[in-house]
Amino acid sequence: QVQLVESGGGSVQAGGSLRLSCAASGSTYNTDCMSWFRQAPGKEREGVSLVSEDGSTLYADSVKGRFTISQDYAKNTLYLQMNSLKPEDTGMYYCGAYLRGVEISCFSSSRQPDYWGQGTQVTVSS
């Protein structure tokens, strides 16, 4: 089992920045990718960014150039640096972890995380 705890959410004005953190514990050696998802009120959860253990990254078009995903392996912590925030970035942000050895790549749109955090709220006002 892997436990994920997000933090760092808050309320900011448009153009501002936030850094989200996701602390992972448990059997983290069994995971090979981690990701951030978000869900706005009344909308489906959507992928924001993903990073694999070899450092490859993926970003949603809506956040490219503004968000940066990174990992600190020594701290077992995933980060999401969010700059130039927009009101449409508002939502609950979730951290996800993917089990190693699954046939479908974590980069596939059909693959969902095997573990989820409880989420952290981000609110961007105009």
Backbone as a printed PyTorch tensor [residue, N CA C, xyz], in Angstrom:
tensor([[[  0.8270,  -1.1960,   0.0000],
         [  0.0000,   0.0000,   0.0000],
         [  0.8680,   1.2560,   0.0000]],

        [[  0.3490,   2.2780,  -0.6120],
         [  1.0190,   3.5810,  -0.6620],
         [  0.0460,   4.6300,  -0.1400]],

        [[  0.5400,   5.4620,   0.7550],
         [ -0.2670,   6.5600,   1.2830],
         [  0.2620,   7.8740,   0.7050]],

        [[ -0.6600,   8.7280,   0.2950],
         [ -0.3130,  10.0090,  -0.3130],
         [ -1.0360,  11.1290,   0.4250]],

        [[ -0.2950,  12.1600,   0.7960],
         [ -0.8850,  13.2940,   1.5110],
         [ -0.4690,  14.5830,   0.8220]],

        [[ -1.4500,  15.2870,   0.2780],
         [ -1.1850,  16.5510,  -0.4020],
         [ -1.2320,  17.7230,   0.5750]],

        [[ -0.5210,  18.7840,   0.2180],
         [ -0.5590,  20.0240,   0.9800],
         [ -0.1410,  21.1700,   0.0570]],

        [[ -0.3060,  22.3820,   0.5460],
         [  0.1420,  23.5490,  -0.2030],
         [ -0.9280,  24.3160,  -0.9470]],

        [[ -2.1480,  23.8090,  -0.9320],
         [ -3.2190,  24.5290,  -1.5970],
         [ -3.5630,  25.8150,  -0.8560]],

        [[ -4.3650,  26.6410,  -1.4910],
         [ -4.7760,  27.8910,  -0.8730],
         [ -5.4930,  28.7800,  -1.8620]],

        [[ -5.6870,  30.0200,  -1.4640],
         [ -6.3550,  31.0070,  -2.3120],
         [ -5.3560,  32.0550,  -2.7570]],

        [[ -5.3240,  32.3020,  -4.0500],
         [ -4.4160,  33.3080,  -4.5970],
         [ -5.1470,  34.1040,  -5.6660]],

        [[ -4.5870,  35.2410,  -5.9990],
         [ -5.1350,  36.0310,  -7.0910],
         [ -4.5300,  35.5650,  -8.4110]],

        [[ -5.2360,  35.8410,  -9.4750],
         [ -4.7380,  35.4950, -10.8040],
         [ -3.3500,  36.0940, -11.0160]],

        [[ -2.4770,  35.2870, -11.6040],
         [ -1.1010,  35.7040, -11.8180],
         [ -0.1610,  35.2480, -10.7150]],

        [[ -0.7300,  34.7870,  -9.6150],
         [  0.0670,  34.3470,  -8.4880],
         [  0.6040,  32.9340,  -8.6610]],

        [[  1.2980,  32.4610,  -7.6120],
         [  1.9300,  31.1420,  -7.6460],
         [  1.6050,  30.3520,  -6.3900]],

        [[  1.6320,  29.0480,  -6.5430],
         [  1.5150,  28.1170,  -5.4230],
         [  2.3970,  26.9180,  -5.7100]],

        [[  2.8740,  26.2660,  -4.6520],
         [  3.5870,  25.0110,  -4.8150],
         [  2.8880,  23.9370,  -3.9980]],

        [[  2.3940,  22.9390,  -4.6880],
         [  1.7550,  21.8120,  -4.0330],
         [  2.7910,  20.7430,  -3.7280]],

        [[  2.5700,  20.0540,  -2.6200],
         [  3.4230,  18.9420,  -2.2260],
         [  2.5770,  17.7070,  -2.0230]],

        [[  3.1820,  16.5520,  -2.2770],
         [  2.5210,  15.2690,  -2.0460],
         [  3.5310,  14.3480,  -1.3830]],

        [[  3.3300,  14.0820,  -0.1000],
         [  4.2280,  13.2160,   0.6400],
         [  3.7660,  11.7700,   0.5040]],

        [[  4.6610,  10.9160,   0.0410],
         [  4.3370,   9.5070,  -0.1630],
         [  4.9920,   8.6600,   0.9120]],

        [[  4.2780,   7.6430,   1.3490],
         [  4.8180,   6.7160,   2.3340],
         [  4.2930,   5.3140,   2.0370]],

        [[  4.8830,   4.3330,   2.7080],
         [  4.4870,   2.9500,   2.4760],
         [  5.3670,   2.3110,   1.4160]],

        [[  4.7820,   1.4900,   0.5660],
         [  5.5300,   0.7180,  -0.4260],
         [  5.7940,   1.5220,  -1.6940]],

        [[  6.4570,   2.6390,  -1.5370],
         [  6.7010,   3.5290,  -2.6790],
         [  7.6210,   2.8820,  -3.7200]],

        [[  8.4190,   1.9000,  -3.3170],
         [  9.3060,   1.2100,  -4.2600],
         [  8.5130,   0.4390,  -5.3120]],

        [[  7.2380,   0.2040,  -5.0380],
         [  6.3660,  -0.4970,  -5.9740],
         [  5.7370,   0.4240,  -7.0200]],

        [[  6.0900,   1.7000,  -7.0020],
         [  5.5050,   2.6510,  -7.9460],
         [  6.5770,   3.1760,  -8.8860]],

        [[  6.1750,   3.4920, -10.1260],
         [  7.1460,   4.0010, -11.0850],
         [  6.7450,   5.3340, -11.7070]],

        [[  5.5520,   5.7980, -11.4340],
         [  5.1030,   7.0940, -11.9370],
         [  4.2580,   7.7770, -10.8670]],

        [[  4.2500,   9.1000, -10.9210],
         [  3.3690,   9.8760, -10.0480],
         [  2.7750,  11.0110, -10.8540]],

        [[  1.6110,  11.4600, -10.4300],
         [  0.9170,  12.4490, -11.2310],
         [  0.0830,  13.3870, -10.3610]],

        [[ -0.3430,  14.4720, -10.9940],
         [ -1.2990,  15.4110, -10.4040],
         [ -2.5410,  15.4460, -11.2900]],

        [[ -3.6810,  15.3840, -10.6340],
         [ -4.9710,  15.5540, -11.2910],
         [ -5.6860,  16.7140, -10.6050]],

        [[ -6.7080,  17.2180, -11.2420],
         [ -7.5310,  18.2440, -10.6030],
         [ -8.9870,  18.0710, -11.0120]],

        [[ -9.8580,  18.5690, -10.1600],
         [-11.2860,  18.4990, -10.4470],
         [-11.9430,  19.8060, -10.0490]],

        [[-12.5120,  20.4850, -11.0320],
         [-13.2440,  21.7210, -10.7820],
         [-14.6940,  21.3700, -10.4470]],

        [[-15.3850,  22.2420,  -9.7330],
         [-16.7890,  21.9740,  -9.3950],
         [-17.6300,  21.7060, -10.6360]],

        [[-18.3640,  20.6050, -10.6180],
         [-19.2300,  20.2740, -11.7340],
         [-18.5310,  19.6910, -12.9400]],

        [[-17.2360,  19.4580, -12.8300],
         [-16.4850,  18.9140, -13.9650],
         [-15.8170,  17.6060, -13.5930]],

        [[-15.4070,  16.8600, -14.6040],
         [-14.7130,  15.6050, -14.3630],
         [-13.2630,  15.8590, -13.9470]],

        [[-12.7250,  14.8980, -13.2450],
         [-11.3180,  14.9770, -12.8770],
         [-10.4640,  14.8990, -14.1360]],

        [[ -9.4270,  15.7270, -14.2160],
         [ -8.5600,  15.7390, -15.3910],
         [ -7.0940,  15.6650, -14.9870]],

        [[ -6.2960,  15.0570, -15.8490],
         [ -4.8730,  14.9720, -15.5890],
         [ -4.1980,  16.3060, -15.8190]],

        [[ -3.2730,  16.6500, -14.9450],
         [ -2.5390,  17.9110, -15.0330],
         [ -1.1020,  17.6530, -15.4590]],

        [[ -0.4500,  16.7290, -14.7630],
         [  0.9470,  16.4580, -15.0640],
         [  1.3370,  15.1010, -14.5170]],

        [[  2.3680,  14.5140, -15.1250],
         [  2.8360,  13.1970, -14.7200],
         [  4.3430,  13.1510, -14.8510]],

        [[  4.9800,  12.4000, -13.9700],
         [  6.4250,  12.1990, -14.0540],
         [  6.7240,  10.7290, -13.7960]],

        [[  7.6290,  10.1720, -14.5970],
         [  8.0490,   8.7860, -14.3960],
         [  9.3730,   8.7610, -13.6610]],

        [[  9.7700,   7.5950, -13.2200],
         [ 10.9790,   7.5010, -12.4060],
         [ 12.2400,   7.8150, -13.1920]],

        [[ 12.1640,   7.7870, -14.5310],
         [ 13.3430,   8.1590, -15.3260],
         [ 13.3520,   9.6530, -15.6330]],

        [[ 12.3860,  10.3880, -15.0770],
         [ 12.3570,  11.8360, -15.2370],
         [ 11.5240,  12.3540, -16.3840]],

        [[ 10.9510,  11.4490, -17.1710],
         [ 10.0790,  11.8850, -18.2650],
         [  8.8250,  12.5260, -17.6990]],

        [[  8.3710,  13.5860, -18.3550],
         [  7.2070,  14.3190, -17.8590],
         [  6.1590,  14.5030, -18.9470]],

        [[  4.9510,  14.7660, -18.4840],
         [  3.8190,  15.0130, -19.3700],
         [  2.9750,  16.1060, -18.7340]],

        [[  2.5130,  17.0350, -19.5600],
         [  1.6820,  18.1300, -19.0530],
         [  0.4330,  18.2860, -19.9120]],

        [[ -0.6490,  18.6490, -19.2770],
         [ -1.8400,  19.0260, -20.0230],
         [ -1.5380,  20.3130, -20.7910]],

        [[ -2.1270,  20.4580, -21.9620],
         [ -1.8760,  21.6510, -22.7670],
         [ -2.2090,  22.9320, -22.0100]],

        [[ -3.2100,  22.8670, -21.1690],
         [ -3.6730,  24.0590, -20.4640],
         [ -2.6880,  24.5810, -19.4330]],

        [[ -1.7020,  23.7610, -19.0460],
         [ -0.7570,  24.1850, -18.0050],
         [  0.6830,  24.2470, -18.4950]],

        [[  0.9100,  23.8400, -19.7280],
         [  2.2750,  23.8500, -20.2670],
         [  2.8730,  25.2500, -20.1900]],

        [[  4.1130,  25.3140, -19.7290],
         [  4.7980,  26.5930, -19.6170],
         [  4.5030,  27.3350, -18.3270]],

        [[  3.5160,  26.8540, -17.5590],
         [  3.1550,  27.5210, -16.3090],
         [  3.3890,  26.6260, -15.0910]],

        [[  3.1720,  25.3220, -15.2520],
         [  3.3290,  24.3800, -14.1470],
         [  4.5740,  23.5310, -14.3700]],

        [[  5.2090,  23.1440, -13.2630],
         [  6.3680,  22.2590, -13.3210],
         [  6.2270,  21.1690, -12.2700]],

        [[  6.3370,  19.9270, -12.7100],
         [  6.2810,  18.7840, -11.7960],
         [  7.6980,  18.3480, -11.4650]],

        [[  7.9200,  17.9480, -10.2240],
         [  9.2450,  17.4910,  -9.8210],
         [  9.1180,  16.5380,  -8.6430]],

        [[ 10.2060,  15.8140,  -8.3940],
         [ 10.2270,  14.8550,  -7.2930],
         [ 11.5030,  15.0000,  -6.4710]],

        [[ 11.3670,  14.8280,  -5.1810],
         [ 12.5170,  14.7340,  -4.2900],
         [ 12.5010,  13.3090,  -3.7430]],

        [[ 13.3430,  12.4460,  -4.3080],
         [ 13.3190,  11.0360,  -3.9290],
         [ 13.7740,  10.8370,  -2.4870]],

        [[ 14.6810,  11.6730,  -2.0370],
         [ 15.1670,  11.5390,  -0.6660],
         [ 14.0430,  11.7840,   0.3380]],

        [[ 13.1190,  12.6570,  -0.0210],
         [ 12.0030,  12.9900,   0.8650],
         [ 10.7200,  12.2510,   0.4870]],

        [[ 10.7670,  11.4610,  -0.5940],
         [  9.5580,  10.7760,  -1.0870],
         [  8.4210,  11.7730,  -1.2930]],

        [[  8.7410,  12.8710,  -1.9080],
         [  7.7660,  13.9420,  -2.0810],
         [  7.6840,  14.3880,  -3.5310]],

        [[  6.4570,  14.5390,  -3.9960],
         [  6.1620,  15.0490,  -5.3330],
         [  5.7290,  16.4980,  -5.2030]],

        [[  6.1340,  17.3180,  -6.1600],
         [  5.7750,  18.7330,  -6.1380],
         [  5.0820,  19.1470,  -7.4280]],

        [[  4.3270,  20.2150,  -7.3250],
         [  3.7810,  20.8650,  -8.5100],
         [  3.9090,  22.3620,  -8.2910]],

        [[  4.8500,  22.9710,  -9.0040],
         [  5.0140,  24.4140,  -8.9580],
         [  4.0710,  25.0300,  -9.9740]],

        [[  3.1850,  25.8850,  -9.4970],
         [  2.1690,  26.4830, -10.3620],
         [  2.3820,  27.9870, -10.4060]],

        [[  2.7100,  28.5030, -11.5680],
         [  2.9260,  29.9330, -11.7790],
         [  1.8740,  30.4940, -12.7220]],

        [[  1.7620,  31.8050, -12.7340],
         [  0.8070,  32.4870, -13.6240],
         [ -0.5760,  31.8520, -13.5340]],

        [[ -1.0250,  31.6630, -12.3150],
         [ -2.3040,  30.9800, -12.1120],
         [ -3.4710,  31.7660, -12.6860]],

        [[ -4.4500,  31.0160, -13.1720],
         [ -5.6500,  31.5830, -13.7790],
         [ -6.8780,  31.1020, -13.0060]],

        [[ -7.9740,  31.8360, -13.0670],
         [ -9.1910,  31.3790, -12.3830],
         [ -9.6110,  29.9700, -12.8080]],

        [[ -9.3610,  29.6070, -14.0430],
         [ -9.7270,  28.2680, -14.5100],
         [ -8.8470,  27.1580, -13.9390]],

        [[ -7.8090,  27.5180, -13.2020],
         [ -6.9940,  26.5220, -12.4990],
         [ -7.6210,  26.1330, -11.1640]],

        [[ -8.6870,  26.7970, -10.7890],
         [ -9.3670,  26.4990,  -9.5290],
         [ -9.8870,  25.0780,  -9.5050]],

        [[ -9.6880,  24.4020,  -8.3860],
         [-10.1920,  23.0450,  -8.2300],
         [ -9.5000,  22.3170,  -7.1040]],

        [[ -9.9250,  21.0850,  -6.9010],
         [ -9.2710,  20.2030,  -5.9390],
         [ -8.1660,  19.4580,  -6.6780]],

        [[ -6.9730,  19.5240,  -6.1370],
         [ -5.8190,  18.8960,  -6.7670],
         [ -5.4610,  17.6110,  -6.0180]],

        [[ -5.3190,  16.5490,  -6.7840],
         [ -5.0400,  15.2270,  -6.2320],
         [ -3.7080,  14.6880,  -6.7440]],

        [[ -3.0320,  14.0210,  -5.8610],
         [ -1.7930,  13.3290,  -6.2030],
         [ -2.1250,  11.8650,  -6.4720]],

        [[ -1.4370,  11.2680,  -7.4510],
         [ -1.6500,   9.8600,  -7.7670],
         [ -0.3360,   9.1260,  -7.9320]],

        [[ -0.3360,   7.8380,  -7.6140],
         [  0.8380,   6.9880,  -7.7770],
         [  0.4440,   5.7290,  -8.5470]],

        [[  1.3770,   5.2230,  -9.3600],
         [  1.1100,   4.1110, -10.2640],
         [  1.9710,   2.9030,  -9.8920]],

        [[  1.3410,   1.7640,  -9.8440],
         [  2.0710,   0.5400,  -9.5390],
         [  3.0260,   0.1840, -10.6650]],

        [[  4.1820,  -0.2920, -10.2720],
         [  5.1820,  -0.7530, -11.2220],
         [  4.7360,  -2.0630, -11.8370]],

        [[  5.1420,  -2.3000, -13.1000],
         [  4.9290,  -3.5990, -13.7170],
         [  3.5890,  -3.7940, -14.3990]],

        [[  2.7570,  -2.7790, -14.4220],
         [  1.4690,  -2.8890, -15.1120],
         [  1.7070,  -2.7470, -16.6180]],

        [[  0.9920,  -3.5690, -17.4150],
         [  1.2300,  -3.6150, -18.8610],
         [  0.9890,  -2.2720, -19.5360]],

        [[ -0.0270,  -1.5710, -19.1160],
         [ -0.3510,  -0.2770, -19.7140],
         [  0.5560,   0.7940, -19.1070]],

        [[  1.2130,   1.5580, -19.9700],
         [  2.1100,   2.6080, -19.4980],
         [  1.3450,   3.6710, -18.7070]],

        [[  2.0020,   4.2390, -17.7200],
         [  1.3700,   5.3090, -16.9520],
         [  1.1210,   6.5330, -17.8320]],

        [[  1.7960,   6.6320, -18.9890],
         [  1.5960,   7.7580, -19.8930],
         [  0.3470,   7.5740, -20.7620]],

        [[ -0.2500,   6.3980, -20.7280],
         [ -1.4620,   6.1630, -21.5030],
         [ -2.6520,   6.8670, -20.8590]],

        [[ -3.4810,   7.4790, -21.6990],
         [ -4.6510,   8.1860, -21.1890],
         [ -5.6580,   7.2330, -20.5560]],

        [[ -5.5220,   5.9500, -20.8550],
         [ -6.4590,   4.9770, -20.2950],
         [ -6.0230,   4.4730, -18.9250]],

        [[ -4.8630,   4.8920, -18.5050],
         [ -4.3310,   4.4140, -17.2300],
         [ -4.6290,   5.4450, -16.1530]],

        [[ -5.1810,   4.9990, -15.0430],
         [ -5.4500,   5.8460, -13.8900],
         [ -4.5170,   5.4450, -12.7480]],

        [[ -4.2340,   6.3620, -11.8490],
         [ -3.3900,   6.0050, -10.7030],
         [ -4.0030,   4.8690,  -9.8970]],

        [[ -3.1310,   4.1070,  -9.2870],
         [ -3.5820,   3.0200,  -8.4190],
         [ -3.8010,   3.4980,  -6.9920]],

        [[ -3.1830,   4.6050,  -6.6480],
         [ -3.3420,   5.1960,  -5.3180],
         [ -3.6140,   6.6850,  -5.4850]],

        [[ -4.4640,   7.1900,  -4.5850],
         [ -4.8400,   8.6070,  -4.6210],
         [ -4.6680,   9.2360,  -3.2460]],

        [[ -4.3480,  10.5300,  -3.2650],
         [ -4.3740,  11.2940,  -2.0330],
         [ -5.7690,  11.8450,  -1.7960]],

        [[ -5.9140,  12.6080,  -0.7230],
         [ -7.2250,  13.1230,  -0.3560],
         [ -7.5220,  14.4700,  -1.0130]],

        [[ -6.5110,  15.0990,  -1.5820],
         [ -6.6860,  16.3410,  -2.3090],
         [ -6.3740,  17.5850,  -1.5020]],

        [[ -6.0410,  18.6500,  -2.2270],
         [ -5.8210,  19.9610,  -1.6200],
         [ -6.4770,  21.0020,  -2.5220]],

        [[ -7.1870,  21.9480,  -1.9180],
         [ -7.9800,  22.9000,  -2.6920],
         [ -7.1380,  24.0820,  -3.1520]],

        [[ -7.2900,  24.4150,  -4.4240],
         [ -6.6600,  25.6060,  -4.9990],
         [ -7.7650,  26.5150,  -5.5320]],

        [[ -7.7570,  27.7570,  -5.0900],
         [ -8.7450,  28.7320,  -5.5420],
         [ -8.0170,  29.9510,  -6.0860]],

        [[ -8.2990,  30.2780,  -7.3370],
         [ -7.6720,  31.4300,  -7.9820],
         [ -8.7550,  32.4520,  -8.3030]],

        [[ -8.6080,  33.6350,  -7.7550],
         [ -9.6060,  34.6840,  -7.9790],
         [ -9.1070,  35.6830,  -9.0280]],

        [[-10.0670,  36.2530,  -9.7290],
         [ -9.7020,  37.1970, -10.8010],
         [ -9.5660,  38.6040, -10.2690]]])
